[in-house]
XYZ file of C-alpha atoms in Angstrom:
771
model
C -0.810 77.171 -116.434
C 0.485 78.069 -112.972
C -0.097 74.517 -111.677
C 1.607 73.148 -114.776
C 4.694 75.273 -114.319
C 4.855 74.385 -110.634
C 4.791 70.718 -111.396
C 7.510 71.122 -113.983
C 9.716 72.694 -111.353
C 9.119 69.692 -109.000
C 9.876 66.998 -111.564
C 13.539 66.497 -110.918
C 15.348 63.244 -111.584
C 15.038 60.713 -108.766
C 12.427 58.836 -106.706
C 10.254 61.791 -105.665
C 9.885 62.906 -109.292
C 7.611 59.971 -109.996
C 5.586 60.598 -106.834
C 5.121 64.258 -107.731
C 4.161 63.316 -111.239
C 1.340 61.209 -109.863
C 0.177 63.898 -107.446
C 0.280 66.625 -110.041
C -1.507 64.412 -112.514
C -4.302 63.760 -110.038
C -4.646 67.479 -109.230
C -4.440 68.920 -112.749
C -6.044 66.266 -114.833
C -5.067 64.122 -117.775
C -4.449 67.076 -120.123
C -1.095 67.835 -118.546
C -0.134 64.233 -117.764
C 1.412 63.610 -121.164
C 3.440 66.783 -121.009
C 4.812 65.945 -117.562
C 5.607 62.403 -118.602
C 7.683 63.475 -121.540
C 9.799 65.679 -119.281
C 10.205 63.234 -116.383
C 10.715 59.963 -118.190
C 14.041 60.758 -119.884
C 15.625 60.512 -116.473
C 14.568 56.880 -116.325
C 16.574 55.805 -119.413
C 18.983 53.019 -118.568
C 22.448 54.038 -119.798
C 25.801 52.348 -119.543
C 28.166 53.703 -116.940
C 31.328 51.641 -116.689
C 29.352 48.467 -117.349
C 27.032 46.948 -119.920
C 23.758 47.563 -117.958
C 22.818 50.559 -115.854
C 19.760 50.112 -113.670
C 17.540 52.190 -111.458
C 14.075 51.693 -109.988
C 11.171 52.166 -112.314
C 7.886 53.593 -111.008
C 4.321 53.330 -112.174
C 1.165 54.621 -110.598
C -1.635 52.238 -109.653
C -5.149 52.337 -110.994
C -4.106 54.071 -114.291
C -6.286 52.799 -117.134
C -4.536 51.151 -120.123
C -3.550 53.608 -122.932
C -3.158 53.250 -126.648
C -0.356 53.351 -127.384
C 0.748 51.855 -124.010
C 2.328 54.201 -121.509
C 6.095 54.169 -121.358
C 7.693 53.962 -117.906
C 11.371 53.337 -118.814
C 13.887 52.195 -121.411
C 16.423 49.375 -121.626
C 19.893 50.340 -122.846
C 22.886 48.071 -123.404
C 26.185 48.692 -125.225
C 25.731 45.453 -127.196
C 22.389 46.554 -128.595
C 22.224 46.997 -132.425
C 19.835 46.254 -135.250
C 20.567 42.519 -135.096
C 19.675 42.196 -131.407
C 16.580 42.575 -129.313
C 15.524 42.820 -125.620
C 13.528 40.214 -123.704
C 11.667 40.718 -120.354
C 11.038 37.879 -117.886
C 9.861 37.669 -114.323
C 6.789 38.907 -112.419
C 4.204 40.435 -114.772
C 6.458 40.190 -117.810
C 4.580 40.142 -121.149
C 1.329 40.493 -119.180
C 1.551 43.822 -117.411
C 4.909 44.936 -118.828
C 6.338 44.623 -122.361
C 9.436 45.870 -124.158
C 9.505 46.957 -127.791
C 12.334 46.773 -130.353
C 13.781 50.041 -129.110
C 13.966 48.880 -125.498
C 10.991 50.936 -124.280
C 9.206 49.365 -121.244
C 5.450 49.862 -121.503
C 2.510 49.215 -119.098
C -0.339 47.275 -120.717
C -2.831 46.925 -117.796
C -4.165 48.698 -114.739
C -2.185 47.851 -111.593
C -3.329 47.612 -107.959
C -0.691 48.352 -105.332
C -2.748 46.648 -102.586
C -2.505 43.398 -104.548
C 1.182 43.755 -105.463
C 3.407 46.744 -104.829
C 6.752 45.578 -106.330
C 7.456 43.527 -109.459
C 10.829 41.835 -109.864
C 11.847 41.411 -113.526
C 14.886 40.354 -115.528
C 16.201 41.903 -118.787
C 18.048 39.929 -121.485
C 19.652 40.886 -124.806
C 19.951 38.244 -127.509
C 20.854 37.919 -131.193
C 17.737 37.919 -133.340
C 18.907 35.146 -135.646
C 20.766 32.770 -133.352
C 18.867 33.571 -130.153
C 22.111 33.522 -128.234
C 22.486 35.977 -125.352
C 24.849 38.846 -126.032
C 25.287 39.800 -122.386
C 24.425 38.371 -119.038
C 20.892 38.868 -117.672
C 20.252 41.589 -115.134
C 17.319 42.061 -112.708
C 15.437 45.226 -111.847
C 12.233 46.202 -109.995
C 9.159 48.194 -110.886
C 7.534 49.962 -107.919
C 3.785 50.594 -108.005
C 3.048 54.016 -106.576
C 0.102 54.291 -104.168
C -2.927 56.494 -104.585
C -5.566 57.075 -101.924
C -8.103 54.564 -103.130
C -8.960 52.779 -99.830
C -10.983 53.886 -96.813
C -10.217 53.055 -93.169
C -11.829 49.884 -91.793
C -12.906 49.357 -88.131
C -12.863 45.957 -86.383
C -16.318 44.647 -85.422
C -17.936 44.843 -81.964
C -15.906 47.575 -80.326
C -16.580 47.998 -76.616
C -14.836 49.256 -73.516
C -15.465 49.954 -69.853
C -14.416 52.340 -67.135
C -15.159 52.685 -63.442
C -17.551 55.415 -62.451
C -15.001 56.674 -59.933
C -12.202 57.175 -62.515
C -10.262 60.431 -62.687
C -10.076 62.845 -65.618
C -7.804 61.644 -68.411
C -8.239 57.959 -67.629
C -8.117 55.724 -70.713
C -11.491 54.217 -71.513
C -10.490 52.091 -74.517
C -8.413 52.091 -77.712
C -9.591 52.047 -81.326
C -7.439 50.631 -84.118
C -8.737 51.135 -87.668
C -6.747 49.894 -90.664
C -6.157 51.387 -94.163
C -4.951 49.261 -97.065
C -3.089 52.166 -98.622
C 0.630 52.728 -98.152
C 1.220 53.348 -94.478
C 4.355 55.334 -95.215
C 2.282 57.992 -96.929
C -0.620 60.099 -95.803
C -2.840 57.759 -97.742
C -2.386 55.168 -94.986
C -2.364 57.532 -91.999
C -5.594 57.773 -89.935
C -7.043 60.393 -87.655
C -10.091 59.904 -85.365
C -12.994 62.066 -84.327
C -15.849 61.559 -81.827
C -19.225 62.414 -83.304
C -21.070 62.454 -79.931
C -20.371 62.160 -76.201
C -17.778 64.878 -76.379
C -19.004 66.276 -73.062
C -17.596 63.216 -71.244
C -15.016 61.695 -73.611
C -12.373 62.685 -76.109
C -10.066 60.878 -78.504
C -6.583 61.745 -79.747
C -6.806 62.928 -83.347
C -3.813 61.111 -84.811
C -0.967 58.797 -83.906
C 1.796 57.231 -85.912
C 0.522 53.695 -85.228
C -3.081 54.585 -86.249
C -4.350 53.721 -82.737
C -6.884 56.064 -81.176
C -7.297 56.358 -77.397
C -10.668 57.311 -75.933
C -10.122 59.082 -72.620
C -12.332 60.501 -69.894
C -12.889 64.219 -70.259
C -14.141 64.815 -66.718
C -14.782 62.656 -63.643
C -18.533 62.997 -63.468
C -19.625 59.465 -64.379
C -22.418 57.930 -62.306
C -23.449 54.342 -63.036
C -26.651 54.732 -61.048
C -27.747 57.460 -63.500
C -26.411 55.993 -66.736
C -24.588 52.702 -66.965
C -23.792 52.642 -70.715
C -22.849 55.051 -73.517
C -22.982 54.492 -77.302
C -20.316 56.658 -78.987
C -19.949 57.240 -82.768
C -16.348 57.473 -84.062
C -15.094 58.650 -87.449
C -11.743 57.492 -88.909
C -10.280 59.465 -91.897
C -7.034 59.173 -93.895
C -4.945 62.130 -95.152
C -4.870 63.576 -91.631
C -4.813 67.337 -91.420
C -6.504 67.765 -94.811
C -10.090 68.406 -95.642
C -10.113 65.707 -98.297
C -9.647 61.979 -97.692
C -11.553 58.761 -97.282
C -13.423 58.112 -93.997
C -15.445 55.461 -92.153
C -17.749 55.583 -89.138
C -18.566 53.056 -86.395
C -20.048 52.964 -82.901
C -18.432 51.762 -79.700
C -20.137 50.710 -76.463
C -18.727 52.102 -73.230
C -19.938 50.355 -70.065
C -19.674 52.158 -66.741
C -18.457 49.846 -63.990
C -19.941 50.190 -60.547
C -18.000 51.494 -57.566
C -18.998 51.525 -53.923
C -20.140 55.113 -53.872
C -23.512 54.706 -52.118
C -24.027 54.292 -48.373
C -26.322 51.448 -47.258
C -29.388 52.606 -45.330
C -32.420 50.900 -43.767
C -35.555 50.849 -45.866
C -37.698 51.590 -42.808
C -37.184 52.855 -39.289
C -38.810 50.021 -37.307
C -38.869 46.222 -37.595
C -41.155 43.938 -35.530
C -40.817 40.154 -35.239
C -42.504 37.329 -33.284
C -40.370 34.470 -31.967
C -41.434 31.286 -30.191
C -39.667 30.661 -26.931
C -38.627 27.156 -27.992
C -36.629 28.438 -30.982
C -33.122 27.009 -31.109
C -29.802 28.786 -31.373
C -28.973 30.188 -34.833
C -32.704 30.479 -35.529
C -33.333 33.153 -38.199
C -35.809 35.645 -36.767
C -36.206 37.968 -39.757
C -34.568 40.174 -42.406
C -33.383 43.740 -41.876
C -33.439 44.851 -45.515
C -31.251 47.774 -46.537
C -31.211 50.133 -49.504
C -27.961 50.334 -51.475
C -27.965 51.391 -55.134
C -24.573 49.828 -55.760
C -24.264 46.420 -57.345
C -24.203 43.392 -55.083
C -20.419 42.979 -55.180
C -19.987 46.539 -53.901
C -22.465 46.231 -51.059
C -20.611 45.979 -47.767
C -22.939 46.926 -44.899
C -21.935 46.463 -41.268
C -24.620 46.049 -38.581
C -24.194 46.910 -34.910
C -26.681 45.808 -32.237
C -27.238 47.920 -29.161
C -25.067 46.862 -26.217
C -26.508 44.212 -23.860
C -28.790 42.861 -26.592
C -25.842 41.754 -28.685
C -25.405 38.859 -26.236
C -28.853 37.529 -27.159
C -29.111 38.392 -30.859
C -26.746 38.474 -33.817
C -26.880 39.709 -37.437
C -25.330 38.022 -40.440
C -25.531 38.836 -44.147
C -27.602 36.927 -46.692
C -26.880 36.625 -50.422
C -28.454 40.026 -51.105
C -26.266 41.610 -48.394
C -29.281 42.304 -46.185
C -29.123 41.663 -42.449
C -30.490 38.385 -41.008
C -31.393 38.705 -37.321
C -30.602 35.423 -35.500
C -30.686 33.988 -31.986
C -27.532 33.542 -29.950
C -29.221 31.968 -26.915
C -32.688 30.424 -26.395
C -35.482 32.682 -25.210
C -37.798 32.120 -22.236
C -41.270 33.568 -22.278
C -41.613 33.186 -18.516
C -38.459 35.232 -17.941
C -38.906 37.956 -20.597
C -41.504 38.215 -23.339
C -40.439 41.349 -25.272
C -37.151 42.823 -26.469
C -36.726 46.329 -27.943
C -33.358 47.634 -29.140
C -31.670 49.653 -31.902
C -29.509 48.489 -34.784
C -27.062 50.684 -36.733
C -25.867 50.106 -40.290
C -22.661 51.530 -41.717
C -20.386 50.985 -44.711
C -16.670 51.498 -44.183
C -15.515 50.689 -47.717
C -17.563 53.391 -49.430
C -15.724 56.066 -51.465
C -14.688 59.344 -49.883
C -17.439 61.259 -51.627
C -20.507 59.001 -51.737
C -23.502 59.975 -53.821
C -25.914 59.866 -50.861
C -24.853 61.999 -47.919
C -26.454 64.047 -45.201
C -28.120 63.730 -41.793
C -31.408 62.413 -43.184
C -30.020 59.002 -44.092
C -31.834 56.110 -42.328
C -28.792 54.495 -40.697
C -30.535 53.462 -37.428
C -33.607 51.249 -37.014
C -35.620 50.085 -33.995
C -36.219 46.353 -33.598
C -39.009 44.877 -31.444
C -39.163 41.132 -30.747
C -42.230 39.574 -29.125
C -41.612 36.202 -27.457
C -44.613 33.875 -27.759
C -45.379 31.214 -25.171
C -45.332 27.498 -26.069
C -45.897 24.359 -24.013
C -42.344 23.237 -23.287
C -41.157 19.833 -22.115
C -39.434 19.415 -18.761
C -35.943 20.836 -18.503
C -33.164 19.025 -16.620
C -30.804 21.086 -14.537
C -27.958 19.386 -16.431
C -27.748 18.181 -20.002
C -25.521 15.270 -18.928
C -24.980 13.572 -15.563
C -21.802 11.766 -14.523
C -21.786 9.408 -11.539
C -19.403 6.755 -10.219
C -19.961 3.669 -8.089
C -17.737 0.859 -6.755
C -18.140 -2.626 -8.107
C -19.015 -5.609 -5.956
C -21.100 -5.543 -2.822
C -22.509 -2.257 -1.586
C -24.075 -0.943 1.601
C -26.217 1.739 -0.037
C -27.508 1.504 -3.611
C -27.943 5.276 -4.088
C -25.556 6.716 -6.663
C -27.055 10.211 -7.133
C -30.140 12.036 -8.374
C -31.455 13.880 -11.422
C -33.714 16.922 -11.373
C -36.073 18.348 -13.988
C -38.710 21.091 -13.853
C -41.595 22.253 -16.003
C -40.528 25.666 -17.372
C -44.127 26.740 -18.078
C -46.164 28.805 -15.663
C -48.375 25.787 -14.882
C -45.411 24.053 -13.242
C -46.657 20.478 -13.697
C -45.260 17.707 -11.533
C -42.522 15.608 -13.042
C -42.138 11.828 -13.032
C -38.941 9.988 -13.896
C -38.351 6.660 -15.601
C -35.680 4.577 -17.321
C -36.968 2.801 -20.435
C -34.031 0.391 -20.818
C -35.015 -2.806 -18.984
C -31.394 -4.061 -19.037
C -30.092 -0.991 -17.277
C -28.529 -1.872 -13.881
C -29.823 1.402 -12.421
C -33.333 2.285 -11.265
C -34.771 5.754 -10.729
C -37.239 6.960 -8.148
C -40.244 8.163 -10.197
C -40.924 11.101 -7.880
C -37.638 12.123 -6.298
C -35.343 11.248 -9.185
C -32.886 9.288 -7.021
C -30.744 6.803 -8.917
C -29.875 3.450 -7.338
C -28.200 0.273 -8.562
C -30.350 -2.855 -8.898
C -27.528 -5.411 -8.720
C -23.843 -5.729 -8.114
C -21.618 -4.226 -10.774
C -18.508 -5.791 -12.236
C -15.965 -3.397 -13.679
C -14.168 -6.185 -15.494
C -17.334 -6.990 -17.467
C -18.417 -3.394 -18.159
C -16.681 -0.332 -16.828
C -19.141 2.310 -18.121
C -22.931 2.266 -18.222
C -24.697 4.926 -20.291
C -28.466 5.300 -20.191
C -31.256 7.839 -20.550
C -33.534 9.143 -17.818
C -36.936 10.298 -19.023
C -38.753 13.167 -17.372
C -42.403 13.595 -18.339
C -45.152 15.863 -17.110
C -47.573 14.100 -14.770
C -50.634 15.132 -16.797
C -52.503 13.502 -19.696
C -50.578 13.927 -22.930
C -47.762 15.538 -20.992
C -44.505 16.368 -22.727
C -41.283 14.564 -21.964
C -37.548 15.092 -22.297
C -34.384 13.060 -21.790
C -31.087 13.404 -19.988
C -27.988 11.306 -20.570
C -26.401 9.613 -17.532
C -22.899 8.113 -17.467
C -22.176 5.694 -14.628
C -18.495 4.839 -14.199
C -17.804 1.601 -12.309
C -14.888 2.015 -9.903
C -12.468 -0.831 -9.370
C -11.834 -2.876 -6.260
C -9.180 -5.552 -5.843
C -11.439 -8.541 -6.349
C -9.521 -10.617 -8.901
C -6.751 -13.115 -8.271
C -3.585 -12.810 -10.339
C -3.074 -15.131 -13.307
C 0.202 -16.397 -14.644
C 1.584 -15.390 -18.018
C 3.969 -17.478 -20.143
C 2.793 -20.744 -18.615
C 4.735 -23.000 -21.016
C 8.512 -23.455 -20.791
C 11.051 -25.869 -22.233
C 14.279 -27.456 -21.036
C 16.996 -28.514 -23.453
C 18.810 -31.805 -23.217
C 22.057 -29.854 -23.122
C 21.006 -27.591 -20.213
C 23.051 -27.868 -17.048
C 22.407 -26.991 -13.417
C 21.731 -23.305 -12.844
C 20.379 -22.707 -16.352
C 17.430 -20.296 -16.425
C 14.899 -22.012 -18.653
C 12.375 -19.172 -18.663
C 10.629 -16.346 -16.869
C 6.994 -16.239 -15.769
C 4.922 -13.190 -14.977
C 1.476 -12.386 -13.630
C -1.494 -10.360 -14.712
C -4.412 -8.971 -12.730
C -7.689 -7.762 -14.268
C -7.942 -5.071 -11.586
C -6.761 -1.556 -12.331
C -4.399 -1.236 -9.365
C -0.887 -2.426 -10.171
C 0.045 -4.388 -7.039
C 3.168 -6.344 -6.254
C 2.864 -10.089 -6.857
C 4.605 -12.791 -4.858
C 5.700 -16.040 -6.537
C 6.320 -19.298 -4.630
C 6.355 -22.996 -5.490
C 3.159 -24.622 -4.223
C 4.932 -28.000 -4.261
C 8.632 -28.599 -3.900
C 10.423 -29.768 -6.999
C 13.542 -31.899 -7.219
C 14.334 -30.571 -10.680
C 13.592 -26.850 -10.619
C 13.878 -23.816 -8.367
C 12.064 -20.444 -8.515
C 13.769 -17.088 -8.109
C 11.613 -13.943 -7.554
C 12.372 -10.560 -9.122
C 11.192 -7.076 -8.071
C 9.463 -6.452 -11.422
C 6.596 -8.899 -10.716
C 8.336 -11.771 -12.518
C 10.098 -14.960 -11.471
C 12.683 -17.087 -13.241
C 12.814 -20.889 -13.304
C 16.273 -22.466 -12.829
C 17.480 -26.051 -13.189
C 18.769 -27.893 -10.177
C 20.563 -30.390 -12.370
C 20.992 -31.375 -16.007
C 20.665 -34.624 -17.860
C 17.145 -34.270 -19.232
C 16.315 -36.442 -22.240
C 13.500 -36.619 -24.722
C 13.621 -40.425 -24.407
C 12.336 -40.204 -20.870
C 8.612 -40.706 -20.347
C 8.413 -38.363 -17.379
C 6.188 -35.313 -17.472
C 7.477 -32.125 -15.815
C 5.063 -29.654 -14.237
C 5.416 -26.881 -11.675
C 2.651 -25.546 -9.453
C 3.365 -21.867 -8.804
C 1.380 -19.925 -6.234
C 0.902 -16.204 -6.942
C -0.327 -13.822 -4.238
C -1.630 -10.304 -4.742
C 0.348 -7.872 -2.588
C -2.616 -5.496 -2.341
C -4.973 -8.219 -1.158
C -3.173 -11.314 0.177
C -6.461 -13.224 0.167
C -6.442 -13.045 -3.631
C -4.104 -15.817 -4.671
C -4.008 -18.495 -7.333
C -2.128 -21.713 -8.048
C -1.055 -22.024 -11.648
C 0.304 -25.051 -13.463
C 3.394 -24.524 -15.633
C 4.198 -27.269 -18.114
C 7.838 -27.828 -19.048
C 8.713 -29.668 -22.259
C 11.968 -31.501 -22.872
C 13.476 -30.532 -26.223
C 16.464 -31.126 -28.423
C 18.018 -27.707 -29.010
C 20.559 -26.011 -31.212
C 23.075 -23.469 -29.965
C 21.496 -20.640 -28.005
C 18.643 -22.938 -26.778
C 16.921 -22.770 -30.173
C 14.387 -25.563 -30.306
C 14.836 -28.361 -32.845
C 12.414 -30.972 -31.503
C 10.223 -31.219 -28.414
C 8.518 -34.220 -26.900
C 4.756 -33.781 -26.900
C 2.829 -33.880 -23.635
C 0.745 -36.966 -22.994
C -2.923 -36.223 -23.238
C -4.523 -37.508 -20.009
C -7.832 -35.779 -20.140
C -10.704 -35.128 -22.507
C -11.836 -31.647 -23.345
C -15.383 -30.518 -22.622
C -16.223 -30.167 -26.310
C -15.023 -33.714 -27.077
C -17.003 -35.084 -24.144
C -20.143 -33.307 -25.339
C -19.721 -34.755 -28.843
C -19.382 -38.279 -27.437
C -22.564 -37.891 -25.379
C -24.514 -36.664 -28.409
C -23.387 -39.701 -30.420
C -24.480 -42.085 -27.644
C -27.915 -40.455 -27.388
C -28.380 -40.637 -31.161
C -27.529 -44.350 -31.228
C -29.974 -45.046 -28.390
C -32.790 -43.248 -30.189
C -32.145 -45.236 -33.381
C -32.148 -48.558 -31.485
C -35.429 -47.683 -29.746
C -37.064 -46.807 -33.057
C -35.922 -50.092 -34.620
C -37.292 -52.085 -31.669
C -40.628 -50.276 -31.782
C -40.941 -50.882 -35.504
C -40.285 -54.584 -35.220
C -42.833 -54.870 -32.424
C -45.371 -53.069 -34.544
C -44.718 -55.389 -37.508
C -45.221 -58.465 -35.317
C -48.524 -57.115 -34.016
C -49.737 -56.442 -37.549
C -48.720 -59.972 -38.655
C -50.678 -61.556 -35.777
C -53.735 -59.490 -36.603
C -53.615 -60.523 -40.269
C -53.157 -64.198 -39.438
C -56.364 -64.203 -37.385
C -58.543 -62.797 -40.168
C -59.044 -63.156 -43.879
C -56.130 -62.507 -46.165
C -57.139 -60.342 -49.075
C -55.289 -59.772 -52.254
C -55.724 -57.070 -54.862
C -55.216 -57.101 -58.561
C -54.418 -53.553 -59.745
C -53.959 -52.365 -63.315
C -51.898 -49.183 -63.727
C -50.534 -47.313 -66.681
C -47.723 -46.189 -64.453
C -46.399 -46.983 -61.034
C -48.922 -45.665 -58.537
C -49.750 -45.233 -54.912
C -49.489 -48.808 -53.630
C -51.972 -51.063 -51.988
C -53.996 -48.233 -50.445
C -54.948 -46.982 -53.922
C -58.153 -48.889 -54.725
C -59.887 -46.443 -57.040
C -58.258 -47.243 -60.387
C -58.752 -50.985 -60.783
C -61.447 -53.606 -61.305
C -61.866 -56.070 -58.427
C -64.218 -58.374 -60.298
C -61.321 -60.694 -60.987
C -61.184 -61.453 -57.260
C -64.740 -62.741 -57.241
C -63.547 -66.354 -57.021
C -60.966 -66.467 -54.281
C -60.730 -70.297 -54.140
C -59.930 -70.864 -57.848
C -56.400 -72.051 -58.576
C -54.534 -70.808 -61.621
C -51.089 -71.284 -62.921
C -48.748 -68.690 -64.360
C -48.256 -69.151 -68.039
C -44.940 -67.725 -69.064
C -45.796 -68.199 -72.680
C -48.071 -65.151 -72.522
C -46.439 -61.755 -72.941
C -46.054 -59.355 -70.065
C -48.851 -57.244 -71.450
C -51.452 -59.919 -70.307
C -52.770 -60.201 -66.793
C -51.097 -62.783 -64.621
C -53.218 -64.872 -62.311
C -52.193 -64.926 -58.685
C -51.975 -68.350 -57.170
C -53.869 -68.276 -53.893
C -54.264 -70.845 -51.162
C -57.717 -72.418 -50.745
C -60.055 -70.323 -48.694
C -60.868 -73.289 -46.482
C -57.281 -73.655 -45.441
C -56.452 -70.804 -43.136
C -53.383 -72.378 -41.713
C -50.549 -69.852 -41.646
C -47.922 -72.462 -42.414
C -49.681 -73.537 -45.575
C -50.072 -69.925 -46.658
C -46.357 -69.297 -46.196
C -45.486 -72.389 -48.195
C -47.688 -71.246 -51.064
C -46.198 -67.794 -51.027
C -42.690 -69.165 -50.924
C -43.458 -71.306 -53.968
C -44.860 -68.273 -55.793
C -41.779 -66.252 -54.957
C -39.482 -69.021 -56.159
C -41.267 -69.048 -59.513
C -41.212 -65.256 -59.772
C -44.901 -64.937 -59.367
C -46.307 -61.588 -58.488
C -46.468 -60.793 -54.729
C -49.774 -61.632 -53.128
C -50.824 -58.073 -52.394
C -50.576 -56.361 -55.795
C -50.274 -57.270 -59.461
C -48.724 -54.536 -61.672
C -48.798 -54.526 -65.450
C -45.496 -53.383 -66.981
C -44.934 -52.461 -70.611
C -42.105 -53.770 -72.750
C -39.581 -51.588 -74.501
C -40.575 -53.312 -77.767
C -39.450 -56.275 -79.758
C -36.705 -54.309 -81.517
C -35.228 -52.867 -78.329
C -31.820 -54.151 -77.281
C -32.804 -53.577 -73.658
C -35.637 -56.075 -73.801
C -38.262 -56.188 -71.108
C -37.824 -54.303 -67.855
C -40.335 -56.510 -66.072
C -39.389 -59.109 -63.506
C -42.515 -61.162 -64.130
C -40.749 -63.560 -66.553
C -37.750 -64.090 -64.328
C -37.458 -67.487 -62.653
C -35.524 -68.693 -59.676
C -35.548 -72.296 -60.790
C -31.870 -71.969 -61.614
C -31.048 -69.770 -58.641
C -27.780 -70.416 -56.885
C -28.942 -68.844 -53.611
C -28.187 -70.983 -50.550
C -30.315 -70.302 -47.484
C -28.525 -72.804 -45.217
C -26.738 -69.920 -43.531
C -30.035 -69.129 -41.770
C -29.366 -72.132 -39.468
C -26.342 -70.288 -38.136
C -28.344 -67.250 -37.037
C -29.752 -68.897 -33.957
C -33.123 -70.045 -32.641
C -34.964 -66.932 -33.699
C -34.404 -67.740 -37.391
C -35.033 -71.486 -37.052
C -38.508 -71.350 -38.594
C -37.309 -69.196 -41.496
C -34.387 -71.590 -42.068
C -36.779 -74.500 -42.198
C -38.966 -72.709 -44.749
C -36.141 -71.663 -47.068
C -33.660 -74.395 -46.329
C -33.022 -77.076 -48.991
C -34.069 -80.606 -47.929
C -34.158 -83.897 -49.788
C -37.757 -83.540 -50.899
C -37.074 -80.180 -52.428
C -34.048 -81.474 -54.204
C -35.990 -84.303 -55.687
C -38.732 -82.040 -56.858
C -36.296 -79.792 -58.659
C -34.726 -82.725 -60.380
């Protein structure tokens, strides 16, 4: 009864009355809810004040189950309302969640959820029941859904943070932001946080207006080397400051970041290494490993080598930040075979209060290096030799010497050599003296570079090389040569006109003064010297013409001022030209070509030799043919009858035919053109008893005139066929009886062709026979 009376005192008209109704209802139970509602709801009646509608916000609590009869949350009231009119609701949730009865009471028909929708906007209308016409204009109003604490806080997934192990007390580790779906303007949506473990190192603020919790460092005693990660449980609860409320729990991961709070120390007090004496510079001797519990990015050791030895050895860091002992200079076993020194390690970037301190730290180590002996090649006293020598003739060929020694204790003798056979320098194999083998020419090659080999004078001795540069010095041994050796004179030029300037060039290095003079006097031109090693050509008179056939040349003698004996005579050709204004050339008369170049002369000689060779071959061949003809005329003349399926190897091929047809050499046969070309043709042969060459030629001529087969071979050719438009490809059926060839021209070829003209010439007897 006390709670009921207290709630009655709190239920005053206004917004907070509805809120208190809900709170009191939740605390006292449903038995007093109806009583409170009847006292608080009359304040929600909509009454007319100076207008037809009078509105105020209507409130309803969420999550209330539907009632029978439905719960009333307000009433519509209009001055036009009577028994013949009625109210109509429209808008969000109208006739679904909210209804109005004939008296204007607004009822709730379903359970509402504020997290789904917190405000409903509706419109009220009043109409005539019979006509349905509106009696007043529509008015809008809202229904506010009051929140209850029906949601728990929710954490985001995978919460993690980090902090350096050297952080001070109060440093922020990370923030936590849980959310609550309830009304954030009420305690239902406010969140407070609590750490469930790790409270000896961390703490979290209990509550903030923005529901964000900050995890901070309670004390600066973190040590990553002892524990690098912490798993902390956090509780989030609404209704802060009260024992009741909804809560949720999650875990966060806190990673401890490393700081440089450990001093690097040597893992042992002494390091021993063996090094060959032929090791090169930057050779890595060994590793001086150190102990540093910090992560690799926070390792920063500094090594210091004992004075005097730091000129021979050096230390650089590897990827693990250990020390790599390296060579600065090559070692020599014969000079010193052991090195012992100390190395210090320090770390300047470590924090002010490192975890490892005290005098027992191993910050100094002893290093011993044993140099081992190896058989070394000879060593030159210089890695490169530079000599110079004058070109031309010389009185002494010696240009210098090289020297190499065996660095081993055996001290073998050394022999020298130069492997390049084209090198102009020779070396004494014992003394190492270098001397030139021939005269040098600076203009051909000004620098000679070669290698001198030094090898031990023992079996399988080692060798080494040294580079030698020989610079050829210049002497004044070249005559000057003219430059700009072609000039032109214009038809319009007058006396005193400078038609051009000539200069001189000398291949020698020394820039001497040149003297220009005319080697032959000229009636047309004069030469004027200048102090800048040039000379200008002037006209003595004008009147030059391109129609003239004269050729103008000047012979200019140039002397070298540094060596008067070096002089040259140079020919300058001068063309006559038709010129525009300013001596710009329009047309020049070409020089007459009086000579033949060397290349043209060589080509002519090659052509002559080729023609001679061809003529000799032709003569030899004809002589050979005559000899063969004489030999055949003195012996028996044989003929062959060959049958081929295809064109074959000629008269030397005697394996593929039957020679039985030649058994009767004295039988005479005639060619029968009536037979087809597929039959054998019989060769007409002279009688065997008649060996006269003239008769044989006559017979052969007659056979040739009648298209008989040549005496040496008879080929069988196939036809294309009777239906072929091409007909036969054979020449066996052809006849020269109607030939128009006239061999009388053979009489005009001279005595050598007289016999042939008589054989093939047409006489009266032949004419009669053809008729």
